[in-house]
Structures are given as C-alpha cells and as structure tokens.
C-alpha cells in the first residue's frame, strides 16, 4: 500500500463541472471498485494465509489517492463539479476473525479429511524411497504459470497431494508446496522453533540470487511473496499429520482391545495363568555377563497392589512412570508416580495480536473451561467454613512460607493485563522431565486453580487406586489449602501427597522442610521436582515468537512443540537411568560417599534413626516463640546495631583514606575522634535500650541462667532470623542471574543483569557483617555457657555464601529454652548430625535404585505392549492402507532396544520382549509359529595349528574421546567478600581418617622424664608467675587459679593451663637445643576457624608462632560437648595428621578433621597473602590415630595427656608411652617448671 501524505490528502480540489459529468463518472468508478472488491473477496477466501494475527479490513488495500486522480485529470474542466463526497474514516486494525475467515477454516477442515487417503497413498508410494522428481517442462529464467488439467469429479487438493504437493488455499490455490519441504520444515520446527518467516525470506533471497524474481501484474517486485502461502501450508499440513496419526492410533487402540480380550479369555480358561506376553515382561532375567547392582528390599507393609493400566496417553508420554500394571503403593513409601508443577510468566500473549478461528484440538493443554470450573469450585469452597484437621507443621510456619513465595499469592499481579490476555503457562512434568500437561494462565497472578486443574486431570487418567506425589514450590501451602477446604474429593485427597522442590527448599522454614523437603521424606528417592525448570529452558525460544502471533495459533505452536519434547525425552529414558546410576552424582557414587560418612561418625545406625525421629518430632511440635511485642522491640535494637556497625566502618574507611593522602591534620584528627566518641555513645545507648526491655522476664523457664547469657542468646536468635531472610533474598537474586529466560548459561539482558548484580553487591556486605556478628555471639555464648543449664549452643555460620546456601543449620532457629533432660545428641553432637544427613542420603539413594528398577520394568512392559499392537495391526487386512506407516513405527520401536538397555534391564530381557510380541500377535490370529532349522556348517580341521602369536593379532583400537565443553564466563562475586580468603583450596581441603597406627612412628619412653618431688606447696602461698618474652613470642602470665589446677591431682586443666604449659615446654627445648621446628598453636585458633574469623584476626593471633617455617604444627583441641581435651599434630610436608585421644574415641574425629583441614588451608592461604611460601594443595591428606586403645579411665586427666603428647612432639617423638600410673608425674613436673619461673 502506498504511503498517504497528510497534507496532500487534506487539500480540497474543485473541478469546474457545470454539466454534472464528474458526478456520473464518480458513481461509475465506485461501482467498478465494488465489483472488483467482491472478486477479490472470493479469491481471498482461497488465498488467506491463515495467520490470524494479521487480519485487516479490505478497504485499507484500496488506494483512493493518486490512482484515482490520474484519469480524472484528463476530464473536461469546463463544467463545475459537485463537491466530492467526504472520504470515509480510516478503520482500526481488526484483531478478531470475520465470516470469511470462518468459511475458509471450515473449507480447510473438510479438505483435510479428504486429503488423508491421498496422503496415505503418496506415503505408501514414497516411504523409504528417493523423492520423485517431476518432469521439467521448460527451462527459463523466470516464473511461468502452467495450467494443471484435472477432472471435475476429483478435487484439485486431492490431485496435488497425490503428486506430493500441498495447496496453500482450500479453493483455487495459486501456490502449492512440496510435501517433502513441509516435512523438512516440521523436523526443523521440532529441533529449533517456528521459523516460517525465516524460511520464506530464505526462499525469496535464494530465488532472487538465482535470477528468479517474483513480480505482480504491474511488473513490480513483490517484497514478501512466500510468507502467506507457506504459513497456510505449514499450518494445515500439520493438521493433516494429526489426522493421519489419529488413524494410526485408532488402529493400535483397536488392536490393544483385542489383546486385552485375549488375555482375559486365557486367564479365565487357564485358571488365572498369565499369557506369554505378561510372562515375558515379568520373568525376564538379567544376563550372567551383566551384574545388576543390589537394590533395597521392597516394603512388605501396606495394602496389596491392584492390577490396572493408566490411560494410553500417559503410557505413550512416559512409559517409565505410567507403563506399569500394578498400582496402589503407599504414599509413605513414595507412591506410584512423582510429578512436578510450576508456573512461568514469560510465555505471555499480547492482546493486540488478536485471535483466529479454532483449528486445532490441543492434546497437552487442558481446556480453559475445565480450569475455570475448578476456579469457581475453589472460590465456593473458600466461602464455606474451613474443615478442622491436624496440620503437619504449625500454622505460623505455613504463613511464613506463603509470605516468602510470590507463587503462593494468587492475588499478586505478575503481568499487566492491559497489554496481555494470556499471562503465562503452568506445566506438569513427570520425574523424567517429560511434559505431561500444560494450563494456559489468563489471570494476573499464579492462582491455585491451575495447579489443581492439572492434578485433577492427571488423576482422571490414572487407575482409581493410583497414588501420586506432587512436587511444587509451595507444596506446603497446597497441602494446607486442599485439606482445609473441600476443593477436591476426599478419595482423591487420600491418593496424593505434596512436597516442595529441592532447589527452593531454602525459602521454606526448617520445620516445613522436615515434612515437605523431598530429600528428607521417605520413599522420594532423588526426585528433585526441578524438571519444570528444565522444561522452561527447553522451550524458551518460543517466548518471543508466540507473544505476537494469534492466540489460538500460539496454543497450537506450544502444544506441538511440547509433543516433540516429550518424544525426545521418551527416547532418552535409558540414558536418563544410566546417568542416575553411573553419573558423577549418580546413586552408586553417592551411596559410597554416604556410607563412608556413616561409618566415620562411629554411631550406630539405630541410634542415628532414633535421633532423627526425635529431631523431627521436636522441631515440628515444640517451638519457642518470643512474644510479638518483644520480637518487634528486639528487631528495632538489631536495626540500630546494623546502622551503627555501618557507621563504624565508614569512620574507619574515612580515617584510612585521609591518612593515605596525608590529610591527617590536627583538625581532622579532632573531628574523627569526636565522631568515634559519638559512635561509642550510640552503642552504649543501644545496650541500655536492650537492657530496659527485660527480655529475661519474658522467659521464666530461663530463670537461674546468667542474664548476659540470656541476652546474648536472644540476640543471636533474632540475628539468625534476620540473616536467614537476607540470605534467602540473595539466593533468589543469584537464581535470577542464572535462570533468566533460558537457563543458567543464558545470560540476562545487560540492563537487568546490571541491576541484579548491583543489588547483590549492595546487600552482600551487610549480610556478611550480620553473619560475623552472629558468629561473635556464638563464640561469646560458648565462653559463658555452663553445662548445668542444659541449653544448646548455636553453631556458627560460614561467611562463604556458596557454603551458606548448602548449610542446613541456616534454617534452624537458635534454641532458647531448657531441655529438661540432657541436651539431645542431634542438637549438639556434630557426629550425629553428620551421620543423620549421610544416612538420609544413603536411604534416598537406595530408594532411587529401587524405583529405577521398577521404572525399567515398566519400560520393558510398555515396549512389549506397543510392539504386540503394531505386529497385530500389520497382519490385519483392514489396516492395509496403513501398512508402510505401521512398519516404520515397528522399526522405531525396535530401535529403542539398545537405547533402553541398562544395567537394571539387560539386553537379553528386552530382546525376549521384542520376540514375544510377534508371538502374541500370531496366537491371536491363530498362526502357528514355524520352526526354522539352522544347519551347522561342516568344519574340517587342518594339519597345522595356527601359531599362538596370531591369536591376539586382531586388537580393537582404542579411541580417546574428548568432551568439548563450552567455556562460559560467569560473574565472580567472591571478590566482594571483605578480607576473606574463600578460595577453592579452603573449600576443598580434606583428609581421610585411617584407623591404624602411622607407619614408623617414634615412641617417647617415660624414663625420659626428669626426677620430680611430690607437691607440698600450699594454695595460699601461690604467687603469679611470668614467662619472659622471647623472639616473636610475647610474655606469658600464669595466674594462681591456673597454677592451682596443677597442684590438685583431680583438677581439670583449662585453656590457659594448656596454652601456658605448651609454651613453657617449648621454651625449655629452645634453651636446650637453640631452636624448635615445632609451631605451637593455641586452643583458640581452631575456634576462630569454626566461627569464621576474619583473615586479619587469624593472622594477628598466629603469626607469632612462625608456622610457615615449621615442619610440625601442634594443635590442642577442646571438645565442648564432651568436656574433653585431644591433640592433633600436623605435618604439612608429609600431608599427615596424627590424632591423639586418651579415650581412643573415634566419634569426634570426623568433625574435628574437617575443621583442622580448614585451618590448614586458611592459614596457608593467609601466609601466602602475607608473602610467605606455603603449599596450596590440601587434598589427599591422611589422618592416623596415635592411640588405638583407651589409656585413661578417669574424667580429669585428659588435659595432662594432651600436654604429654606435646612434650613428646617437642622432643622429636610422635607419641608418648605413658600409662595412667605415670601420667601424674607429668602434672608434677609441669608444676615444678611453672613454680621455677620468676614471680610477676
């Protein structure tokens, strides 16, 4: 259409027409145009492209401008004209179909039904053969119209299809497209996306470059000659494919009915003996050459399984999930099938793009009427009083989970409904990521009606005894809603169970995770519920294309693409099972890792299960809550503390900057000092404000506990809640960076990427400050704690955000109440906590192995059924016209045999299933199997034997295959962590504990002790002693209270005694030998590592030992829960740890060794930062015990045994050989050495 110029069109031109000739000619011209318009309408019915998003009024194609003015200019200008009629107003773009569109689509549907037989005839003639070539009529350098003669008794569209062409219009088509080209485009669509515009432009460019130009009747070039024709042909060719597939499915369904009737007849005649088909499926054995891994025993409790089959549609989608014949497994054991649901609001549709007539019945998109009916039922149910039922977790926990998820708030608008009529999709996939069904979202928020409609739809396609587990981001909210309100029937409610997706588990409260996290639920295996996210990544390319096309065409594109995705996943089921078994994160390797942890924790499995049951029962029923008023006041105090902490850092940064630029004048110093005093005053006022809250009065059960301890405990509790909220926000932003609209490595747009990154950068320092403050609270609580209070001490949190995300303790609240008995082991025993987590992982792996075996059986059974159907259909005469397609379908089914062969399903079993399928079809038709004789060829032995050297002359060459991986640059957010050496060396450091004595160890004999006299000193005569500074070591003071612990033979040594005595022993050896190659680490160093102290703090407290230049590090360790001292000797050059425990208890070393290796890695990294060379690889270390039998029977000499071990190491030995009879002499000798020091 030519461009209309506003000025030109608004000018009024008057002709001098006194005779009225102009008016007559003008009326004649209007009549001619109306006649031409009617003819164009008739042709347009056969030429419409079918793109329902581009409907426009026909009058816009008429140009009343320059074309009408040309002939009128030559008229007689002597007569004055009448004023021209006013120009009609320009009509708006039409977005809804008109009558002509419905007529056209009706003609297409009638033609498609007529084309099926012709298409089958063409397919039978060409399938598996080279493409037929049409005879070239004339070779010219331009297009030429060639008339096609056909009989009027045979429609043109049938003639075209018989000859391999598809018309572009239902009546009088001007263009026909090759069926082979349409088939190629269909395959390209399944692998990429809808690309009709790209194909049309490609053909146009190709023909133009070859010298073939498409011109109109006026000889002008047509800019887009193929798009409309290709669009129409592609759309209706797909409808033809659907009709053909429906006929094939109808034939197979009929054959399946015959198979079922035959099986039932045989069951009745043979006294319930299964037929050969079922026997082949149920009795297949694994070949002897392939050893299947052991599987966990099948649960024997629960009702017996019922024999039934799922709907054929589900069986075709995922044979592994729905191909079984026995249903009704207990939900507590995992149920029959696992499915995941999630919504996506990227797949929107613009309302201005319009709609077209209905032409496709979606298979995997549930109807809108069905969804709306569910929505009306939900609204009516919520108006009625809620039902009373026992919730799994407290109501406030569910409310917190609901508040933290936008998916749980159906009223929250996620899309502008003024621009979009369809706002997204809600998808359901099985645990193998096969898309099952999709609901089209047409509301602003993610309402529950879409998920409920999908669940009800799949339940109607399953046997009435089938049990299902649905994994949803807000599964806890769904569970409460369906139980509280009568939304679905009670029978359906008993058959379903809800879990939360594993990836979004951190967004739920810990009490919620105990009941809904799939990794903590029995029977769930390794189902993670994240298959929908992988589906969104797979179909992300549809987002931009479907947004601007017709509304029904969008649903057609989505439905057909989902079908191709499902077919791909069906073929990859065997690969999926092999990956689950043998992958790097597969169940075989994960089971081995979990088993090592369970054994290393040295706690019986029965004890671990008992502790886990107690933890679940306690944390889901007993929860200490502060009063609402007090919680708000404490939150206000925490906010003030955060602001004061930020002010402190700002003042320090300002002081550093001014010092660097040399602006440290007297006035600047005075101003900074005033600011510092003001900040200190604010901190004091905050402390007074908190003291005025009298928080200890709100917890009478904490009476008798130190007020400072209670205050710190409550601050730690509220600080952890604050940390959890901030951390979850950061995790969500990380996912936003990763997921975008196209997966982890498909980055966001530059603007959104920068906004998200800036948000993370802005919030990370505040989060790290909160974590460090919380860790300081934990350290302070450990110092103030007394065991008689029976209050567990909270564990510190890692400052590495990646480790924080995987830390389960982040979700647990700080315990703020007494335990009436002793503190439970699951709360304060690290070995029990690690053992329980490993036990849970091992159980899930065993359950996954059992489910994989069941799914392999289902796949084998479904393959046998489908092969039996197609074998029977091929041999029935009434399906002769489908014979080539059925044969091709049989070939595709047989090609699944190598793809579906796994360790759990041997090749022999699948071959047996394939062979028995043909036998079953022959039995129904009464065809006796023929016996084929295989004659053994005669072999005549030669006179000479082949030399032995030629036996192995044929060797199979080995090929080294390399996996080419795409190098992707990702953001490294670790640079923004303030002063932390969070390198991979620290995170990956580890050692294997070998419970045997180290080879070639040196034993220190007791005879090496000096002569000691009995202790006769009185407590009143004790005076403080001091060890003078030497080298980098500072002065050491010995208080009378600490010296008194050496005097009493039954007193326990504290950390001051251990650290002071160790340095005193080292000073004696330095005086005797002149130097010492042993670095004495204090008892506080490992505590700093556990509480993630800063690098500056660690370096300040360890640099005096000059550990980077020593070959041996001595580290005394205090086990707080057991009130016990142990010793770890570190040999960096040998990559060995020597462990000394006077009780010879293995249980504590598993957690201690991990912390020790973190200490080694961090101290090495910090030394490198400060210019000292240290090894950077901290893997493949070994840890050996120095004592394999207990040498202590009392409860007070463990500290002395630790000092005896240090004494032996300083003397060049590795272990002491003291006994309980001689260990008292060590205490006396140390006392004598301390008393020999000068008084302070």
PDB file of N, CA and C in Angstrom, residues 835-884:
ATOM      1  N   UNK A 835      26.134 -37.816  60.638  1.00  0.00           N
ATOM      2  CA  UNK A 835      25.683 -39.178  60.370  1.00  0.00           C
ATOM      3  C   UNK A 835      24.239 -39.237  59.917  1.00  0.00           C
ATOM      4  N   UNK A 836      23.380 -38.413  60.504  1.00  0.00           N
ATOM      5  CA  UNK A 836      21.971 -38.397  60.105  1.00  0.00           C
ATOM      6  C   UNK A 836      21.831 -37.915  58.670  1.00  0.00           C
ATOM      7  N   UNK A 837      22.566 -36.850  58.309  1.00  0.00           N
ATOM      8  CA  UNK A 837      22.482 -36.357  56.931  1.00  0.00           C
ATOM      9  C   UNK A 837      22.977 -37.409  55.943  1.00  0.00           C
ATOM     10  N   UNK A 838      24.077 -38.073  56.273  1.00  0.00           N
ATOM     11  CA  UNK A 838      24.576 -39.121  55.381  1.00  0.00           C
ATOM     12  C   UNK A 838      23.607 -40.293  55.309  1.00  0.00           C
ATOM     13  N   UNK A 839      22.984 -40.621  56.433  1.00  0.00           N
ATOM     14  CA  UNK A 839      22.016 -41.716  56.442  1.00  0.00           C
ATOM     15  C   UNK A 839      20.812 -41.377  55.571  1.00  0.00           C
ATOM     16  N   UNK A 840      20.359 -40.134  55.628  1.00  0.00           N
ATOM     17  CA  UNK A 840      19.247 -39.719  54.784  1.00  0.00           C
ATOM     18  C   UNK A 840      19.625 -39.828  53.298  1.00  0.00           C
ATOM     19  N   UNK A 841      20.830 -39.420  52.961  1.00  0.00           N
ATOM     20  CA  UNK A 841      21.266 -39.510  51.575  1.00  0.00           C
ATOM     21  C   UNK A 841      21.372 -40.963  51.131  1.00  0.00           C
ATOM     22  N   UNK A 842      21.897 -41.812  51.986  1.00  0.00           N
ATOM     23  CA  UNK A 842      22.007 -43.229  51.619  1.00  0.00           C
ATOM     24  C   UNK A 842      20.631 -43.856  51.438  1.00  0.00           C
ATOM     25  N   UNK A 843      19.686 -43.515  52.311  1.00  0.00           N
ATOM     26  CA  UNK A 843      18.327 -44.041  52.161  1.00  0.00           C
ATOM     27  C   UNK A 843      17.698 -43.570  50.866  1.00  0.00           C
ATOM     28  N   UNK A 844      17.892 -42.292  50.514  1.00  0.00           N
ATOM     29  CA  UNK A 844      17.306 -41.797  49.273  1.00  0.00           C
ATOM     30  C   UNK A 844      17.942 -42.492  48.065  1.00  0.00           C
ATOM     31  N   UNK A 845      19.216 -42.778  48.137  1.00  0.00           N
ATOM     32  CA  UNK A 845      19.871 -43.477  47.021  1.00  0.00           C
ATOM     33  C   UNK A 845      19.332 -44.893  46.871  1.00  0.00           C
ATOM     34  N   UNK A 846      19.129 -45.586  47.980  1.00  0.00           N
ATOM     35  CA  UNK A 846      18.572 -46.936  47.911  1.00  0.00           C
ATOM     36  C   UNK A 846      17.146 -46.915  47.376  1.00  0.00           C
ATOM     37  N   UNK A 847      16.370 -45.926  47.794  1.00  0.00           N
ATOM     38  CA  UNK A 847      15.006 -45.800  47.272  1.00  0.00           C
ATOM     39  C   UNK A 847      15.021 -45.471  45.779  1.00  0.00           C
ATOM     40  N   UNK A 848      15.961 -44.642  45.368  1.00  0.00           N
ATOM     41  CA  UNK A 848      16.073 -44.315  43.951  1.00  0.00           C
ATOM     42  C   UNK A 848      16.437 -45.543  43.143  1.00  0.00           C
ATOM     43  N   UNK A 849      17.312 -46.365  43.654  1.00  0.00           N
ATOM     44  CA  UNK A 849      17.687 -47.583  42.940  1.00  0.00           C
ATOM     45  C   UNK A 849      16.494 -48.510  42.789  1.00  0.00           C
ATOM     46  N   UNK A 850      15.706 -48.644  43.840  1.00  0.00           N
ATOM     47  CA  UNK A 850      14.528 -49.489  43.758  1.00  0.00           C
ATOM     48  C   UNK A 850      13.519 -48.920  42.751  1.00  0.00           C
ATOM     49  N   UNK A 851      13.340 -47.609  42.748  1.00  0.00           N
ATOM     50  CA  UNK A 851      12.389 -47.010  41.804  1.00  0.00           C
ATOM     51  C   UNK A 851      12.901 -47.122  40.380  1.00  0.00           C
ATOM     52  N   UNK A 852      14.194 -46.987  40.170  1.00  0.00           N
ATOM     53  CA  UNK A 852      14.735 -47.156  38.821  1.00  0.00           C
ATOM     54  C   UNK A 852      14.495 -48.572  38.307  1.00  0.00           C
ATOM     55  N   UNK A 853      14.624 -49.555  39.195  1.00  0.00           N
ATOM     56  CA  UNK A 853      14.325 -50.917  38.777  1.00  0.00           C
ATOM     57  C   UNK A 853      12.866 -51.092  38.394  1.00  0.00           C
ATOM     58  N   UNK A 854      11.967 -50.485  39.158  1.00  0.00           N
ATOM     59  CA  UNK A 854      10.540 -50.560  38.833  1.00  0.00           C
ATOM     60  C   UNK A 854      10.252 -49.847  37.507  1.00  0.00           C
ATOM     61  N   UNK A 855      10.895 -48.709  37.290  1.00  0.00           N
ATOM     62  CA  UNK A 855      10.678 -47.991  36.043  1.00  0.00           C
ATOM     63  C   UNK A 855      11.245 -48.750  34.849  1.00  0.00           C
ATOM     64  N   UNK A 856      12.353 -49.437  35.035  1.00  0.00           N
ATOM     65  CA  UNK A 856      12.856 -50.284  33.954  1.00  0.00           C
ATOM     66  C   UNK A 856      11.886 -51.390  33.603  1.00  0.00           C
ATOM     67  N   UNK A 857      11.245 -51.983  34.598  1.00  0.00           N
ATOM     68  CA  UNK A 857      10.215 -52.996  34.331  1.00  0.00           C
ATOM     69  C   UNK A 857       9.040 -52.394  33.561  1.00  0.00           C
ATOM     70  N   UNK A 858       8.651 -51.182  33.936  1.00  0.00           N
ATOM     71  CA  UNK A 858       7.542 -50.523  33.235  1.00  0.00           C
ATOM     72  C   UNK A 858       7.888 -50.255  31.774  1.00  0.00           C
ATOM     73  N   UNK A 859       9.097 -49.808  31.521  1.00  0.00           N
ATOM     74  CA  UNK A 859       9.515 -49.546  30.142  1.00  0.00           C
ATOM     75  C   UNK A 859       9.506 -50.822  29.318  1.00  0.00           C
ATOM     76  N   UNK A 860       9.998 -51.895  29.905  1.00  0.00           N
ATOM     77  CA  UNK A 860      10.016 -53.167  29.189  1.00  0.00           C
ATOM     78  C   UNK A 860       8.599 -53.651  28.901  1.00  0.00           C
ATOM     79  N   UNK A 861       7.704 -53.516  29.868  1.00  0.00           N
ATOM     80  CA  UNK A 861       6.318 -53.939  29.672  1.00  0.00           C
ATOM     81  C   UNK A 861       5.630 -53.106  28.595  1.00  0.00           C
ATOM     82  N   UNK A 862       5.837 -51.783  28.626  1.00  0.00           N
ATOM     83  CA  UNK A 862       5.208 -50.920  27.642  1.00  0.00           C
ATOM     84  C   UNK A 862       5.743 -51.198  26.245  1.00  0.00           C
ATOM     85  N   UNK A 863       7.036 -51.447  26.121  1.00  0.00           N
ATOM     86  CA  UNK A 863       7.601 -51.780  24.817  1.00  0.00           C
ATOM     87  C   UNK A 863       6.983 -53.061  24.275  1.00  0.00           C
ATOM     88  N   UNK A 864       6.789 -54.055  25.137  1.00  0.00           N
ATOM     89  CA  UNK A 864       6.155 -55.288  24.691  1.00  0.00           C
ATOM     90  C   UNK A 864       4.719 -55.065  24.239  1.00  0.00           C
ATOM     91  N   UNK A 865       3.959 -54.246  24.957  1.00  0.00           N
ATOM     92  CA  UNK A 865       2.577 -53.976  24.576  1.00  0.00           C
ATOM     93  C   UNK A 865       2.498 -53.246  23.238  1.00  0.00           C
ATOM     94  N   UNK A 866       3.327 -52.216  23.074  1.00  0.00           N
ATOM     95  CA  UNK A 866       3.278 -51.455  21.825  1.00  0.00           C
ATOM     96  C   UNK A 866       3.718 -52.296  20.635  1.00  0.00           C
ATOM     97  N   UNK A 867       4.730 -53.124  20.826  1.00  0.00           N
ATOM     98  CA  UNK A 867       5.153 -53.986  19.725  1.00  0.00           C
ATOM     99  C   UNK A 867       4.080 -55.009  19.384  1.00  0.00           C
ATOM    100  N   UNK A 868       3.405 -55.555  20.386  1.00  0.00           N
ATOM    101  CA  UNK A 868       2.324 -56.509  20.118  1.00  0.00           C
ATOM    102  C   UNK A 868       1.195 -55.836  19.349  1.00  0.00           C
ATOM    103  N   UNK A 869       0.869 -54.591  19.699  1.00  0.00           N
ATOM    104  CA  UNK A 869      -0.182 -53.868  18.995  1.00  0.00           C
ATOM    105  C   UNK A 869       0.174 -53.674  17.527  1.00  0.00           C
ATOM    106  N   UNK A 870       1.381 -53.201  17.262  1.00  0.00           N
ATOM    107  CA  UNK A 870       1.749 -52.899  15.887  1.00  0.00           C
ATOM    108  C   UNK A 870       1.930 -54.177  15.068  1.00  0.00           C
ATOM    109  N   UNK A 871       2.400 -55.256  15.681  1.00  0.00           N
ATOM    110  CA  UNK A 871       2.517 -56.529  14.967  1.00  0.00           C
ATOM    111  C   UNK A 871       1.137 -57.044  14.570  1.00  0.00           C
ATOM    112  N   UNK A 872       0.173 -56.914  15.468  1.00  0.00           N
ATOM    113  CA  UNK A 872      -1.177 -57.360  15.154  1.00  0.00           C
ATOM    114  C   UNK A 872      -1.806 -56.481  14.085  1.00  0.00           C
ATOM    115  N   UNK A 873      -1.602 -55.175  14.163  1.00  0.00           N
ATOM    116  CA  UNK A 873      -2.184 -54.263  13.175  1.00  0.00           C
ATOM    117  C   UNK A 873      -1.597 -54.506  11.788  1.00  0.00           C
ATOM    118  N   UNK A 874      -0.338 -54.838  11.708  1.00  0.00           N
ATOM    119  CA  UNK A 874       0.286 -55.078  10.402  1.00  0.00           C
ATOM    120  C   UNK A 874      -0.337 -56.300   9.724  1.00  0.00           C
ATOM    121  N   UNK A 875      -0.692 -57.287  10.508  1.00  0.00           N
ATOM    122  CA  UNK A 875      -1.198 -58.529   9.928  1.00  0.00           C
ATOM    123  C   UNK A 875      -2.703 -58.506   9.679  1.00  0.00           C
ATOM    124  N   UNK A 876      -3.425 -57.509  10.194  1.00  0.00           N
ATOM    125  CA  UNK A 876      -4.859 -57.441   9.953  1.00  0.00           C
ATOM    126  C   UNK A 876      -5.125 -56.806   8.589  1.00  0.00           C
ATOM    127  N   UNK A 877      -5.990 -57.405   7.758  1.00  0.00           N
ATOM    128  CA  UNK A 877      -6.205 -56.878   6.383  1.00  0.00           C
ATOM    129  C   UNK A 877      -6.844 -55.492   6.361  1.00  0.00           C
ATOM    130  N   UNK A 878      -7.664 -55.151   7.370  1.00  0.00           N
ATOM    131  CA  UNK A 878      -8.365 -53.878   7.303  1.00  0.00           C
ATOM    132  C   UNK A 878      -7.456 -52.670   7.492  1.00  0.00           C
ATOM    133  N   UNK A 879      -6.218 -52.909   7.849  1.00  0.00           N
ATOM    134  CA  UNK A 879      -5.262 -51.798   8.019  1.00  0.00           C
ATOM    135  C   UNK A 879      -4.173 -51.843   6.951  1.00  0.00           C
ATOM    136  N   UNK A 880      -4.531 -52.359   5.776  1.00  0.00           N
ATOM    137  CA  UNK A 880      -3.539 -52.458   4.704  1.00  0.00           C
ATOM    138  C   UNK A 880      -3.062 -51.077   4.264  1.00  0.00           C
ATOM    139  N   UNK A 881      -3.961 -50.099   4.239  1.00  0.00           N
ATOM    140  CA  UNK A 881      -3.578 -48.753   3.802  1.00  0.00           C
ATOM    141  C   UNK A 881      -2.609 -48.089   4.768  1.00  0.00           C
ATOM    142  N   UNK A 882      -2.516 -48.597   6.005  1.00  0.00           N
ATOM    143  CA  UNK A 882      -1.572 -48.051   6.990  1.00  0.00           C
ATOM    144  C   UNK A 882      -0.310 -48.897   7.113  1.00  0.00           C
ATOM    145  N   UNK A 883      -0.186 -49.897   6.243  1.00  0.00           N
ATOM    146  CA  UNK A 883       0.905 -50.864   6.406  1.00  0.00           C
ATOM    147  C   UNK A 883       2.290 -50.210   6.405  1.00  0.00           C
ATOM    148  N   UNK A 884       2.644 -49.351   5.455  1.00  0.00           N
ATOM    149  CA  UNK A 884       4.005 -48.753   5.495  1.00  0.00           C
ATOM    150  C   UNK A 884       4.266 -47.937   6.763  1.00  0.00           C
TER     151      UNK A 884
END
